[in-house]
Amino acid sequence: MLRLRSSLPPLRSRSFSRTQNEPNREDGKMALDNLIFAQCILYFLAFVFGFIAVVPLSENTEDFGGKCLLFTRGMWQNENITVSKQRFIVEEWGPESSCSFITFVGIASLILSAVQAWRLLFFLCKGHDDSIFNAFLNLLISSLVVFTVFLSSTIVSVGFNLWCDAITEGGTMPSSCEDLQDTDLELGLDNSAFYDQFAIAQFGLWAAWLTWLGIAVMAFLKVYHNYRQEDLLDTLIHEKDLLLGRSSRRNSDLKTGLI
């Protein structure tokens, strides 16, 4: 009978540990839902900024007839000796691959962010979550997008500055780069909005880069959260095995005491 009484307190401690773990699970689920909601908002912002960047880039490609304005070199020359009117002569148009690359990155960012936002919104409504492999894969993809968007943003900024230096002769012209979009450069194309188009495109790409950087940070936190949850699950399983082992030993001791 003494052995029977001594076995009762551990049984109460086991029920206490079970109730103690329940708030931790609820807090973990709430933190995970907040993380998914934050990711969903960032993906939506990445979609908006990608749209802001892609539209003016497409318009500029159409206005310039497929010619790439970025890294274009040229100079102002007099039309003839008697007339002082100057005309901008393009020495070499920029590589079309530069404009194609930034447009492709903008469209890819636009599509990927839309798919991920819809996917996470579905998970949030249904209460689902990514597996550890999918969370790690999202981290790799987000890191790759951060790098490519940063590269395309740098190409736009540097290439457009070189174009503005060319048409303003390094800032020696009385008109600024923004003012010259209202001047007919007589290039056989529509240059009436190039400055506004690339100013908006630069804003959209750099804002998209900052947003994707936040998405990558969130993806890392999610991988870390899943890793901690796996450690917690392994710990709970280990505690369960220990409790089951202790329970079996108590039952055997109880049977031995009764005999």
PDB file of N, CA, C and O in Angstrom, residues 191-227:
ATOM      1  N   ASN A 191      10.423  60.555 -77.652  1.00  0.00           N
ATOM      2  CA  ASN A 191      11.203  60.729 -76.420  1.00  0.00           C
ATOM      3  C   ASN A 191      10.531  61.704 -75.461  1.00  0.00           C
ATOM      4  O   ASN A 191      11.193  62.313 -74.623  1.00  0.00           O
ATOM      5  N   SER A 192       9.218  61.821 -75.546  1.00  0.00           N
ATOM      6  CA  SER A 192       8.500  62.833 -74.764  1.00  0.00           C
ATOM      7  C   SER A 192       8.262  62.436 -73.314  1.00  0.00           C
ATOM      8  O   SER A 192       7.761  63.250 -72.541  1.00  0.00           O
ATOM      9  N   ALA A 193       8.596  61.220 -72.939  1.00  0.00           N
ATOM     10  CA  ALA A 193       8.308  60.794 -71.563  1.00  0.00           C
ATOM     11  C   ALA A 193       9.390  59.883 -70.994  1.00  0.00           C
ATOM     12  O   ALA A 193       9.144  59.192 -70.013  1.00  0.00           O
ATOM     13  N   PHE A 194      10.591  59.873 -71.584  1.00  0.00           N
ATOM     14  CA  PHE A 194      11.603  58.914 -71.145  1.00  0.00           C
ATOM     15  C   PHE A 194      12.033  59.146 -69.706  1.00  0.00           C
ATOM     16  O   PHE A 194      12.308  58.201 -68.962  1.00  0.00           O
ATOM     17  N   TYR A 195      12.129  60.420 -69.281  1.00  0.00           N
ATOM     18  CA  TYR A 195      12.588  60.701 -67.916  1.00  0.00           C
ATOM     19  C   TYR A 195      11.566  60.223 -66.891  1.00  0.00           C
ATOM     20  O   TYR A 195      11.932  59.581 -65.892  1.00  0.00           O
ATOM     21  N   ASP A 196      10.313  60.536 -67.111  1.00  0.00           N
ATOM     22  CA  ASP A 196       9.265  60.088 -66.183  1.00  0.00           C
ATOM     23  C   ASP A 196       9.186  58.576 -66.136  1.00  0.00           C
ATOM     24  O   ASP A 196       9.005  57.988 -65.054  1.00  0.00           O
ATOM     25  N   GLN A 197       9.323  57.946 -67.295  1.00  0.00           N
ATOM     26  CA  GLN A 197       9.221  56.485 -67.344  1.00  0.00           C
ATOM     27  C   GLN A 197      10.317  55.817 -66.525  1.00  0.00           C
ATOM     28  O   GLN A 197      10.052  54.913 -65.723  1.00  0.00           O
ATOM     29  N   PHE A 198      11.542  56.267 -66.687  1.00  0.00           N
ATOM     30  CA  PHE A 198      12.637  55.616 -65.965  1.00  0.00           C
ATOM     31  C   PHE A 198      12.722  56.068 -64.516  1.00  0.00           C
ATOM     32  O   PHE A 198      13.237  55.327 -63.676  1.00  0.00           O
ATOM     33  N   ALA A 199      12.225  57.244 -64.204  1.00  0.00           N
ATOM     34  CA  ALA A 199      12.162  57.646 -62.795  1.00  0.00           C
ATOM     35  C   ALA A 199      11.180  56.758 -62.039  1.00  0.00           C
ATOM     36  O   ALA A 199      11.460  56.298 -60.913  1.00  0.00           O
ATOM     37  N   ILE A 200      10.026  56.494 -62.663  1.00  0.00           N
ATOM     38  CA  ILE A 200       9.037  55.613 -62.031  1.00  0.00           C
ATOM     39  C   ILE A 200       9.562  54.186 -61.963  1.00  0.00           C
ATOM     40  O   ILE A 200       9.378  53.482 -60.954  1.00  0.00           O
ATOM     41  N   ALA A 201      10.238  53.738 -63.042  1.00  0.00           N
ATOM     42  CA  ALA A 201      10.777  52.367 -63.059  1.00  0.00           C
ATOM     43  C   ALA A 201      11.837  52.184 -61.971  1.00  0.00           C
ATOM     44  O   ALA A 201      11.877  51.141 -61.300  1.00  0.00           O
ATOM     45  N   GLN A 202      12.689  53.186 -61.786  1.00  0.00           N
ATOM     46  CA  GLN A 202      13.698  53.096 -60.728  1.00  0.00           C
ATOM     47  C   GLN A 202      13.051  53.011 -59.349  1.00  0.00           C
ATOM     48  O   GLN A 202      13.470  52.208 -58.506  1.00  0.00           O
ATOM     49  N   PHE A 203      12.045  53.837 -59.125  1.00  0.00           N
ATOM     50  CA  PHE A 203      11.347  53.784 -57.837  1.00  0.00           C
ATOM     51  C   PHE A 203      10.719  52.411 -57.614  1.00  0.00           C
ATOM     52  O   PHE A 203      10.836  51.828 -56.528  1.00  0.00           O
ATOM     53  N   GLY A 204      10.051  51.880 -58.639  1.00  0.00           N
ATOM     54  CA  GLY A 204       9.397  50.579 -58.497  1.00  0.00           C
ATOM     55  C   GLY A 204      10.387  49.461 -58.225  1.00  0.00           C
ATOM     56  O   GLY A 204      10.152  48.603 -57.363  1.00  0.00           O
ATOM     57  N   LEU A 205      11.530  49.465 -58.925  1.00  0.00           N
ATOM     58  CA  LEU A 205      12.509  48.392 -58.751  1.00  0.00           C
ATOM     59  C   LEU A 205      13.199  48.468 -57.388  1.00  0.00           C
ATOM     60  O   LEU A 205      13.375  47.439 -56.717  1.00  0.00           O
ATOM     61  N   TRP A 206      13.598  49.663 -56.969  1.00  0.00           N
ATOM     62  CA  TRP A 206      14.260  49.764 -55.668  1.00  0.00           C
ATOM     63  C   TRP A 206      13.290  49.477 -54.525  1.00  0.00           C
ATOM     64  O   TRP A 206      13.672  48.861 -53.516  1.00  0.00           O
ATOM     65  N   ALA A 207      12.043  49.905 -54.668  1.00  0.00           N
ATOM     66  CA  ALA A 207      11.038  49.574 -53.648  1.00  0.00           C
ATOM     67  C   ALA A 207      10.766  48.075 -53.628  1.00  0.00           C
ATOM     68  O   ALA A 207      10.599  47.477 -52.554  1.00  0.00           O
ATOM     69  N   ALA A 208      10.729  47.465 -54.815  1.00  0.00           N
ATOM     70  CA  ALA A 208      10.543  46.008 -54.889  1.00  0.00           C
ATOM     71  C   ALA A 208      11.723  45.287 -54.251  1.00  0.00           C
ATOM     72  O   ALA A 208      11.545  44.255 -53.574  1.00  0.00           O
ATOM     73  N   TRP A 209      12.942  45.819 -54.437  1.00  0.00           N
ATOM     74  CA  TRP A 209      14.115  45.183 -53.822  1.00  0.00           C
ATOM     75  C   TRP A 209      14.024  45.219 -52.298  1.00  0.00           C
ATOM     76  O   TRP A 209      14.298  44.209 -51.626  1.00  0.00           O
ATOM     77  N   LEU A 210      13.635  46.369 -51.746  1.00  0.00           N
ATOM     78  CA  LEU A 210      13.481  46.454 -50.293  1.00  0.00           C
ATOM     79  C   LEU A 210      12.396  45.501 -49.795  1.00  0.00           C
ATOM     80  O   LEU A 210      12.543  44.874 -48.738  1.00  0.00           O
ATOM     81  N   THR A 211      11.319  45.380 -50.572  1.00  0.00           N
ATOM     82  CA  THR A 211      10.240  44.478 -50.165  1.00  0.00           C
ATOM     83  C   THR A 211      10.698  43.026 -50.204  1.00  0.00           C
ATOM     84  O   THR A 211      10.417  42.248 -49.276  1.00  0.00           O
ATOM     85  N   TRP A 212      11.414  42.645 -51.271  1.00  0.00           N
ATOM     86  CA  TRP A 212      11.907  41.270 -51.358  1.00  0.00           C
ATOM     87  C   TRP A 212      12.965  40.985 -50.295  1.00  0.00           C
ATOM     88  O   TRP A 212      13.105  39.843 -49.839  1.00  0.00           O
ATOM     89  N   LEU A 213      13.696  42.017 -49.902  1.00  0.00           N
ATOM     90  CA  LEU A 213      14.648  41.834 -48.798  1.00  0.00           C
ATOM     91  C   LEU A 213      13.899  41.512 -47.513  1.00  0.00           C
ATOM     92  O   LEU A 213      14.308  40.630 -46.737  1.00  0.00           O
ATOM     93  N   GLY A 214      12.785  42.214 -47.273  1.00  0.00           N
ATOM     94  CA  GLY A 214      11.947  41.880 -46.121  1.00  0.00           C
ATOM     95  C   GLY A 214      11.350  40.490 -46.227  1.00  0.00           C
ATOM     96  O   GLY A 214      11.240  39.767 -45.230  1.00  0.00           O
ATOM     97  N   ILE A 215      10.974  40.071 -47.446  1.00  0.00           N
ATOM     98  CA  ILE A 215      10.430  38.726 -47.652  1.00  0.00           C
ATOM     99  C   ILE A 215      11.489  37.673 -47.334  1.00  0.00           C
ATOM    100  O   ILE A 215      11.190  36.643 -46.715  1.00  0.00           O
ATOM    101  N   ALA A 216      12.733  37.930 -47.747  1.00  0.00           N
ATOM    102  CA  ALA A 216      13.805  36.975 -47.452  1.00  0.00           C
ATOM    103  C   ALA A 216      14.045  36.861 -45.953  1.00  0.00           C
ATOM    104  O   ALA A 216      14.291  35.763 -45.432  1.00  0.00           O
ATOM    105  N   VAL A 217      13.980  37.988 -45.250  1.00  0.00           N
ATOM    106  CA  VAL A 217      14.141  37.960 -43.790  1.00  0.00           C
ATOM    107  C   VAL A 217      13.011  37.163 -43.145  1.00  0.00           C
ATOM    108  O   VAL A 217      13.237  36.336 -42.246  1.00  0.00           O
ATOM    109  N   MET A 218      11.779  37.383 -43.611  1.00  0.00           N
ATOM    110  CA  MET A 218      10.642  36.631 -43.088  1.00  0.00           C
ATOM    111  C   MET A 218      10.779  35.137 -43.386  1.00  0.00           C
ATOM    112  O   MET A 218      10.424  34.290 -42.554  1.00  0.00           O
ATOM    113  N   ALA A 219      11.279  34.810 -44.578  1.00  0.00           N
ATOM    114  CA  ALA A 219      11.476  33.400 -44.930  1.00  0.00           C
ATOM    115  C   ALA A 219      12.519  32.753 -44.017  1.00  0.00           C
ATOM    116  O   ALA A 219      12.369  31.596 -43.603  1.00  0.00           O
ATOM    117  N   PHE A 220      13.566  33.504 -43.688  1.00  0.00           N
ATOM    118  CA  PHE A 220      14.568  32.981 -42.759  1.00  0.00           C
ATOM    119  C   PHE A 220      13.970  32.757 -41.372  1.00  0.00           C
ATOM    120  O   PHE A 220      14.245  31.734 -40.726  1.00  0.00           O
ATOM    121  N   LEU A 221      13.162  33.720 -40.913  1.00  0.00           N
ATOM    122  CA  LEU A 221      12.528  33.559 -39.602  1.00  0.00           C
ATOM    123  C   LEU A 221      11.592  32.356 -39.584  1.00  0.00           C
ATOM    124  O   LEU A 221      11.484  31.666 -38.565  1.00  0.00           O
ATOM    125  N   LYS A 222      10.927  32.106 -40.712  1.00  0.00           N
ATOM    126  CA  LYS A 222      10.028  30.953 -40.765  1.00  0.00           C
ATOM    127  C   LYS A 222      10.798  29.647 -40.720  1.00  0.00           C
ATOM    128  O   LYS A 222      10.392  28.682 -40.050  1.00  0.00           O
ATOM    129  N   VAL A 223      11.926  29.593 -41.435  1.00  0.00           N
ATOM    130  CA  VAL A 223      12.774  28.394 -41.371  1.00  0.00           C
ATOM    131  C   VAL A 223      13.282  28.187 -39.955  1.00  0.00           C
ATOM    132  O   VAL A 223      13.288  27.060 -39.426  1.00  0.00           O
ATOM    133  N   TYR A 224      13.691  29.257 -39.305  1.00  0.00           N
ATOM    134  CA  TYR A 224      14.165  29.165 -37.922  1.00  0.00           C
ATOM    135  C   TYR A 224      13.050  28.730 -36.983  1.00  0.00           C
ATOM    136  O   TYR A 224      13.268  27.911 -36.077  1.00  0.00           O
ATOM    137  N   HIS A 225      11.839  29.264 -37.214  1.00  0.00           N
ATOM    138  CA  HIS A 225      10.687  28.880 -36.392  1.00  0.00           C
ATOM    139  C   HIS A 225      10.379  27.399 -36.555  1.00  0.00           C
ATOM    140  O   HIS A 225      10.125  26.687 -35.566  1.00  0.00           O
ATOM    141  N   ASN A 226      10.395  26.913 -37.807  1.00  0.00           N
ATOM    142  CA  ASN A 226      10.132  25.492 -38.042  1.00  0.00           C
ATOM    143  C   ASN A 226      11.207  24.618 -37.412  1.00  0.00           C
ATOM    144  O   ASN A 226      10.921  23.529 -36.911  1.00  0.00           O
ATOM    145  N   TYR A 227      12.442  25.095 -37.449  1.00  0.00           N
ATOM    146  CA  TYR A 227      13.530  24.348 -36.827  1.00  0.00           C
ATOM    147  C   TYR A 227      13.335  24.255 -35.324  1.00  0.00           C
ATOM    148  O   TYR A 227      13.518  23.181 -34.725  1.00  0.00           O
TER     149      TYR A 227
END
